Amino acid sequence: IAGITQAPTSQILAAGRRMTLRCTQDMRHNAMYWYRQDLGLGLRLIHYSNTAGTTGKGEVPDGYSVSRANTDDFPLTLASAVPSQTSVYFCASSDVGHGELFFGEGSRLTVL
Amino acid sequence: GENVEQHPSTLSVQEGDSAVIKCTYSDSASNYFPWYKQELGKRPQLIIDIRSNVGEKKDQRIAVTLNKTAKHFSLHITETQPEDSAVYFCAAGPGGSARQLTFGSGTQLTVLP
């Protein structure tokens, strides 16, 4: 089934540890995004990539990094996790020039 | 930048009644206004969107209205059903770029049987 796959689904992490959330899409979309979802705050953009080899900062990029080595993969890395990064993280993709976002199932991250 | 406010944060309606969720935005350059539905534990999915060259758009039981002068847009769900229970997010931004979308804080809609 075409779509976006995220891993892990859920993770508990000690503060200070490094963590990479994986995201893979098979829709050949040019653009990919990472959002975090927190109660009462909606979806906030962390980082995005308009095409392979390019990335950009969103609304809340601090503490996170991304890479886009190819069209399909867009991993999100927390270099040194902090409790405020406890959240549900959604990867998404879209065709450049089209507004619709296609989301993955989400990754629930708890930082203790 | 864009600021999107969404109200109410929670909404309960009886099955069969209508539900209305309202959003306001700040940036007059925004011309694309999508609505996403997120069922419990699921991913957000686009249910309807509107662009600023139209004032209203319908798709079966859901409709969206847009007032560019007042900078607000609304989601209307008629004849609500239990499966309409979900969190609904509005968003606003320049057309053609999902990267520039700003989301509202969400509305938890509960349809009571």
mmCIF file of C-alpha atoms in Angstrom:
data_model
loop_
_atom_site.group_PDB
_atom_site.id
_atom_site.type_symbol
_atom_site.label_atom_id
_atom_site.label_comp_id
_atom_site.label_asym_id
_atom_site.label_seq_id
_atom_site.Cartn_x
_atom_site.Cartn_y
_atom_site.Cartn_z
ATOM 1 C CA ILE A 1 0.000 0.000 0.000
ATOM 2 C CA ALA A 2 1.459 3.338 -1.069
ATOM 3 C CA GLY A 3 2.029 5.865 1.648
ATOM 4 C CA ILE A 4 4.358 6.968 4.404
ATOM 5 C CA THR A 5 5.960 4.655 6.937
ATOM 6 C CA GLN A 6 7.343 5.900 10.235
ATOM 7 C CA ALA A 7 9.431 4.040 12.792
ATOM 8 C CA PRO A 8 9.404 3.526 15.650
ATOM 9 C CA THR A 9 5.711 3.785 16.510
ATOM 10 C CA SER A 10 6.544 4.538 20.110
ATOM 11 C CA GLN A 11 9.719 5.089 22.089
ATOM 12 C CA ILE A 12 10.713 5.975 25.637
ATOM 13 C CA LEU A 13 14.049 7.704 25.799
ATOM 14 C CA ALA A 14 16.325 8.951 28.572
ATOM 15 C CA ALA A 15 17.208 12.627 28.474
ATOM 16 C CA GLY A 16 20.520 13.272 26.794
ATOM 17 C CA ARG A 17 20.260 10.297 24.459
ATOM 18 C CA ARG A 18 20.382 10.563 20.695
ATOM 19 C CA MET A 19 17.357 9.401 18.733
ATOM 20 C CA THR A 20 16.498 9.133 15.057
ATOM 21 C CA LEU A 21 12.929 8.856 13.843
ATOM 22 C CA ARG A 22 12.705 7.247 10.441
ATOM 23 C CA CYS A 23 10.352 8.183 7.620
ATOM 24 C CA THR A 24 9.986 6.579 4.206
ATOM 25 C CA GLN A 25 7.519 7.380 1.443
ATOM 26 C CA ASP A 26 6.784 5.524 -1.776
ATOM 27 C CA MET A 27 4.600 8.118 -3.491
ATOM 28 C CA ARG A 28 7.558 9.846 -5.192
ATOM 29 C CA HIS A 29 6.560 13.149 -3.644
ATOM 30 C CA ASN A 30 9.182 15.859 -3.881
ATOM 31 C CA ALA A 31 8.459 17.546 -0.561
ATOM 32 C CA MET A 32 8.634 16.036 2.905
ATOM 33 C CA TYR A 33 7.999 17.461 6.359
ATOM 34 C CA TRP A 34 8.283 16.743 10.046
ATOM 35 C CA TYR A 35 5.643 18.040 12.455
ATOM 36 C CA ARG A 36 5.201 17.700 16.165
ATOM 37 C CA GLN A 37 1.756 17.514 17.690
ATOM 38 C CA ASP A 38 1.156 18.729 21.209
ATOM 39 C CA LEU A 39 -2.193 19.078 22.956
ATOM 40 C CA GLY A 40 -3.627 22.547 22.459
ATOM 41 C CA LEU A 41 -0.917 23.563 20.014
ATOM 42 C CA GLY A 42 -1.947 21.757 16.875
ATOM 43 C CA LEU A 43 0.672 20.679 14.352
ATOM 44 C CA ARG A 44 3.905 22.643 14.253
ATOM 45 C CA LEU A 45 6.451 22.311 11.478
ATOM 46 C CA ILE A 46 9.952 21.307 12.603
ATOM 47 C CA HIS A 47 11.857 20.913 9.333
ATOM 48 C CA TYR A 48 11.003 20.418 5.692
ATOM 49 C CA SER A 49 12.623 19.400 2.434
ATOM 50 C CA ASN A 50 11.380 20.567 -0.951
ATOM 51 C CA THR A 51 13.511 18.071 -2.836
ATOM 52 C CA ALA A 52 16.312 15.582 -2.299
ATOM 53 C CA GLY A 53 19.489 17.300 -1.150
ATOM 54 C CA THR A 54 17.778 20.356 0.341
ATOM 55 C CA THR A 55 16.295 21.031 3.782
ATOM 56 C CA GLY A 56 14.881 24.008 5.607
ATOM 57 C CA LYS A 57 13.799 25.096 9.065
ATOM 58 C CA GLY A 58 10.206 25.298 10.108
ATOM 59 C CA GLU A 59 8.548 26.943 13.080
ATOM 60 C CA VAL A 60 10.235 24.899 15.844
ATOM 61 C CA PRO A 61 13.586 23.570 14.558
ATOM 62 C CA ASP A 62 15.771 23.895 17.670
ATOM 63 C CA GLY A 63 17.139 20.592 18.957
ATOM 64 C CA TYR A 64 16.312 18.733 15.738
ATOM 65 C CA SER A 65 18.141 17.993 12.502
ATOM 66 C CA VAL A 66 17.142 16.333 9.251
ATOM 67 C CA SER A 67 18.736 15.016 6.095
ATOM 68 C CA ARG A 68 17.378 14.170 2.658
ATOM 69 C CA ALA A 69 19.808 11.938 0.832
ATOM 70 C CA ASN A 70 17.170 10.640 -1.581
ATOM 71 C CA THR A 71 13.522 11.191 -2.516
ATOM 72 C CA ASP A 72 12.074 8.493 -0.285
ATOM 73 C CA ASP A 73 13.753 8.949 3.104
ATOM 74 C CA PHE A 74 13.619 11.851 5.545
ATOM 75 C CA PRO A 75 14.961 10.975 9.008
ATOM 76 C CA LEU A 76 14.598 13.303 11.988
ATOM 77 C CA THR A 77 17.364 13.280 14.603
ATOM 78 C CA LEU A 78 17.310 14.523 18.173
ATOM 79 C CA ALA A 79 20.987 14.932 19.038
ATOM 80 C CA SER A 80 20.466 15.143 22.794
ATOM 81 C CA ALA A 81 16.846 14.604 23.816
ATOM 82 C CA VAL A 82 15.180 16.809 26.433
ATOM 83 C CA PRO A 83 11.823 16.283 28.203
ATOM 84 C CA SER A 84 10.216 19.159 26.244
ATOM 85 C CA GLN A 85 10.658 17.050 23.118
ATOM 86 C CA THR A 86 8.087 14.599 24.445
ATOM 87 C CA SER A 87 5.480 14.686 21.700
ATOM 88 C CA VAL A 88 3.875 12.848 18.827
ATOM 89 C CA TYR A 89 5.887 13.310 15.654
ATOM 90 C CA PHE A 90 4.325 13.111 12.217
ATOM 91 C CA CYS A 91 6.181 12.817 8.955
ATOM 92 C CA ALA A 92 4.325 14.050 5.876
ATOM 93 C CA SER A 93 4.828 14.484 2.161
ATOM 94 C CA SER A 94 3.300 16.448 -0.675
ATOM 95 C CA ASP A 95 3.811 17.180 -4.329
ATOM 96 C CA VAL A 96 5.513 20.538 -4.770
ATOM 97 C CA GLY A 97 2.852 22.961 -5.948
ATOM 98 C CA HIS A 98 0.053 21.008 -4.289
ATOM 99 C CA GLY A 99 -1.178 21.808 -0.826
ATOM 100 C CA GLU A 100 -2.384 18.388 0.357
ATOM 101 C CA LEU A 101 -0.262 16.770 3.026
ATOM 102 C CA PHE A 102 -0.090 12.996 3.343
ATOM 103 C CA PHE A 103 0.829 11.985 6.879
ATOM 104 C CA GLY A 104 2.452 8.930 8.367
ATOM 105 C CA GLU A 105 0.929 7.161 11.355
ATOM 106 C CA GLY A 106 3.044 9.092 13.842
ATOM 107 C CA SER A 107 5.786 8.306 16.341
ATOM 108 C CA ARG A 108 5.060 8.836 20.032
ATOM 109 C CA LEU A 109 8.237 9.875 21.816
ATOM 110 C CA THR A 110 8.572 10.190 25.583
ATOM 111 C CA VAL A 111 11.746 11.732 26.996
ATOM 112 C CA LEU A 112 12.310 11.098 30.694
ATOM 113 C CA GLY B 1 4.035 35.227 9.977
ATOM 114 C CA GLU B 2 0.616 33.690 9.820
ATOM 115 C CA ASN B 3 -1.412 33.164 12.988
ATOM 116 C CA VAL B 4 -4.440 30.856 12.947
ATOM 117 C CA GLU B 5 -6.911 30.744 15.807
ATOM 118 C CA GLN B 6 -9.481 27.949 16.016
ATOM 119 C CA HIS B 7 -12.633 27.754 18.114
ATOM 120 C CA PRO B 8 -14.057 25.990 19.958
ATOM 121 C CA SER B 9 -11.414 23.651 21.371
ATOM 122 C CA THR B 10 -14.082 21.088 22.226
ATOM 123 C CA LEU B 11 -17.564 20.605 20.796
ATOM 124 C CA SER B 12 -20.244 18.071 21.651
ATOM 125 C CA VAL B 13 -23.340 17.632 19.526
ATOM 126 C CA GLN B 14 -26.198 15.162 19.389
ATOM 127 C CA GLU B 15 -26.192 12.734 16.499
ATOM 128 C CA GLY B 16 -28.067 14.271 13.591
ATOM 129 C CA ASP B 17 -27.360 17.855 14.630
ATOM 130 C CA SER B 18 -24.978 20.207 12.840
ATOM 131 C CA ALA B 19 -21.492 21.195 13.985
ATOM 132 C CA VAL B 20 -19.603 24.366 13.130
ATOM 133 C CA ILE B 21 -15.913 25.024 13.726
ATOM 134 C CA LYS B 22 -14.464 28.473 13.112
ATOM 135 C CA CYS B 23 -10.978 29.721 12.303
ATOM 136 C CA THR B 24 -9.492 33.156 11.875
ATOM 137 C CA TYR B 25 -6.203 34.000 10.221
ATOM 138 C CA SER B 26 -3.982 37.057 10.192
ATOM 139 C CA ASP B 27 -2.049 37.111 6.914
ATOM 140 C CA SER B 28 -4.007 38.560 4.003
ATOM 141 C CA ALA B 29 -1.602 36.771 1.623
ATOM 142 C CA SER B 30 -3.047 33.398 2.651
ATOM 143 C CA ASN B 31 -5.273 31.947 -0.042
ATOM 144 C CA TYR B 32 -5.406 28.225 0.706
ATOM 145 C CA PHE B 33 -7.474 26.877 3.614
ATOM 146 C CA PRO B 34 -7.539 23.120 4.189
ATOM 147 C CA TRP B 35 -9.274 21.132 6.926
ATOM 148 C CA TYR B 36 -7.818 17.929 8.348
ATOM 149 C CA LYS B 37 -9.579 15.251 10.379
ATOM 150 C CA GLN B 38 -7.697 13.123 12.882
ATOM 151 C CA GLU B 39 -9.462 10.158 14.405
ATOM 152 C CA LEU B 40 -8.218 8.893 17.738
ATOM 153 C CA GLY B 41 -4.756 7.385 17.377
ATOM 154 C CA LYS B 42 -4.731 7.925 13.617
ATOM 155 C CA ARG B 43 -2.985 10.220 11.181
ATOM 156 C CA PRO B 44 -4.493 13.563 10.082
ATOM 157 C CA GLN B 45 -6.223 13.360 6.712
ATOM 158 C CA LEU B 46 -7.441 16.101 4.417
ATOM 159 C CA ILE B 47 -11.233 16.226 4.255
ATOM 160 C CA ILE B 48 -11.887 19.441 2.353
ATOM 161 C CA ASP B 49 -10.082 22.580 1.263
ATOM 162 C CA ILE B 50 -10.955 25.932 -0.223
ATOM 163 C CA ARG B 51 -9.043 28.536 -2.130
ATOM 164 C CA SER B 52 -9.679 32.235 -1.964
ATOM 165 C CA ASN B 53 -11.286 32.485 -5.357
ATOM 166 C CA VAL B 54 -14.414 30.778 -4.005
ATOM 167 C CA GLY B 55 -16.556 31.564 -0.984
ATOM 168 C CA GLU B 56 -18.025 28.142 -0.281
ATOM 169 C CA LYS B 57 -17.335 24.524 -1.118
ATOM 170 C CA LYS B 58 -19.407 21.438 -0.313
ATOM 171 C CA ASP B 59 -18.710 17.733 -0.275
ATOM 172 C CA GLN B 60 -21.701 15.675 0.843
ATOM 173 C CA ARG B 61 -22.272 16.492 4.537
ATOM 174 C CA ILE B 62 -19.328 18.820 4.952
ATOM 175 C CA ALA B 63 -18.899 22.349 3.709
ATOM 176 C CA VAL B 64 -16.397 25.131 4.175
ATOM 177 C CA THR B 65 -17.109 28.847 3.923
ATOM 178 C CA LEU B 66 -14.565 31.614 3.551
ATOM 179 C CA ASN B 67 -14.818 35.324 4.273
ATOM 180 C CA LYS B 68 -11.590 36.927 3.063
ATOM 181 C CA THR B 69 -12.614 40.404 4.132
ATOM 182 C CA ALA B 70 -13.032 39.303 7.734
ATOM 183 C CA LYS B 71 -10.227 36.748 7.480
ATOM 184 C CA HIS B 72 -12.221 33.830 8.765
ATOM 185 C CA PHE B 73 -13.342 30.455 7.482
ATOM 186 C CA SER B 74 -15.561 27.766 8.918
ATOM 187 C CA LEU B 75 -16.213 24.042 8.664
ATOM 188 C CA HIS B 76 -19.833 22.918 8.694
ATOM 189 C CA ILE B 77 -20.842 19.311 9.242
ATOM 190 C CA THR B 78 -24.512 18.491 8.833
ATOM 191 C CA GLU B 79 -26.413 15.407 10.011
ATOM 192 C CA THR B 80 -23.540 14.417 12.252
ATOM 193 C CA GLN B 81 -22.801 10.744 12.832
ATOM 194 C CA PRO B 82 -20.713 8.983 15.498
ATOM 195 C CA GLU B 83 -17.912 8.444 12.964
ATOM 196 C CA ASP B 84 -17.567 12.214 12.694
ATOM 197 C CA SER B 85 -16.102 12.200 16.214
ATOM 198 C CA ALA B 86 -12.471 13.283 15.795
ATOM 199 C CA VAL B 87 -10.097 16.211 16.135
ATOM 200 C CA TYR B 88 -10.421 18.705 13.309
ATOM 201 C CA PHE B 89 -7.610 21.077 12.330
ATOM 202 C CA CYS B 90 -7.888 24.113 10.132
ATOM 203 C CA ALA B 91 -4.873 25.600 8.366
ATOM 204 C CA ALA B 92 -4.041 28.636 6.284
ATOM 205 C CA GLY B 93 -1.243 29.593 3.941
ATOM 206 C CA PRO B 94 -0.243 30.663 0.452
ATOM 207 C CA GLY B 95 -1.575 28.307 -2.181
ATOM 208 C CA GLY B 96 0.616 25.604 -3.643
ATOM 209 C CA SER B 97 2.990 25.256 -0.707
ATOM 210 C CA ALA B 98 2.234 22.922 2.175
ATOM 211 C CA ARG B 99 5.462 24.118 3.796
ATOM 212 C CA GLN B 100 3.903 27.488 4.529
ATOM 213 C CA LEU B 101 0.739 26.160 6.123
ATOM 214 C CA THR B 102 -0.004 27.273 9.668
ATOM 215 C CA PHE B 103 -2.345 25.014 11.619
ATOM 216 C CA GLY B 104 -4.959 25.901 14.178
ATOM 217 C CA SER B 105 -4.882 24.280 17.607
ATOM 218 C CA GLY B 106 -7.612 21.762 16.822
ATOM 219 C CA THR B 107 -11.223 21.066 17.825
ATOM 220 C CA GLN B 108 -12.247 17.838 19.511
ATOM 221 C CA LEU B 109 -15.695 17.029 18.129
ATOM 222 C CA THR B 110 -17.769 14.439 19.958
ATOM 223 C CA VAL B 111 -21.013 13.216 18.429
ATOM 224 C CA LEU B 112 -23.268 11.803 21.105
ATOM 225 C CA PRO B 113 -25.556 8.907 20.139
#
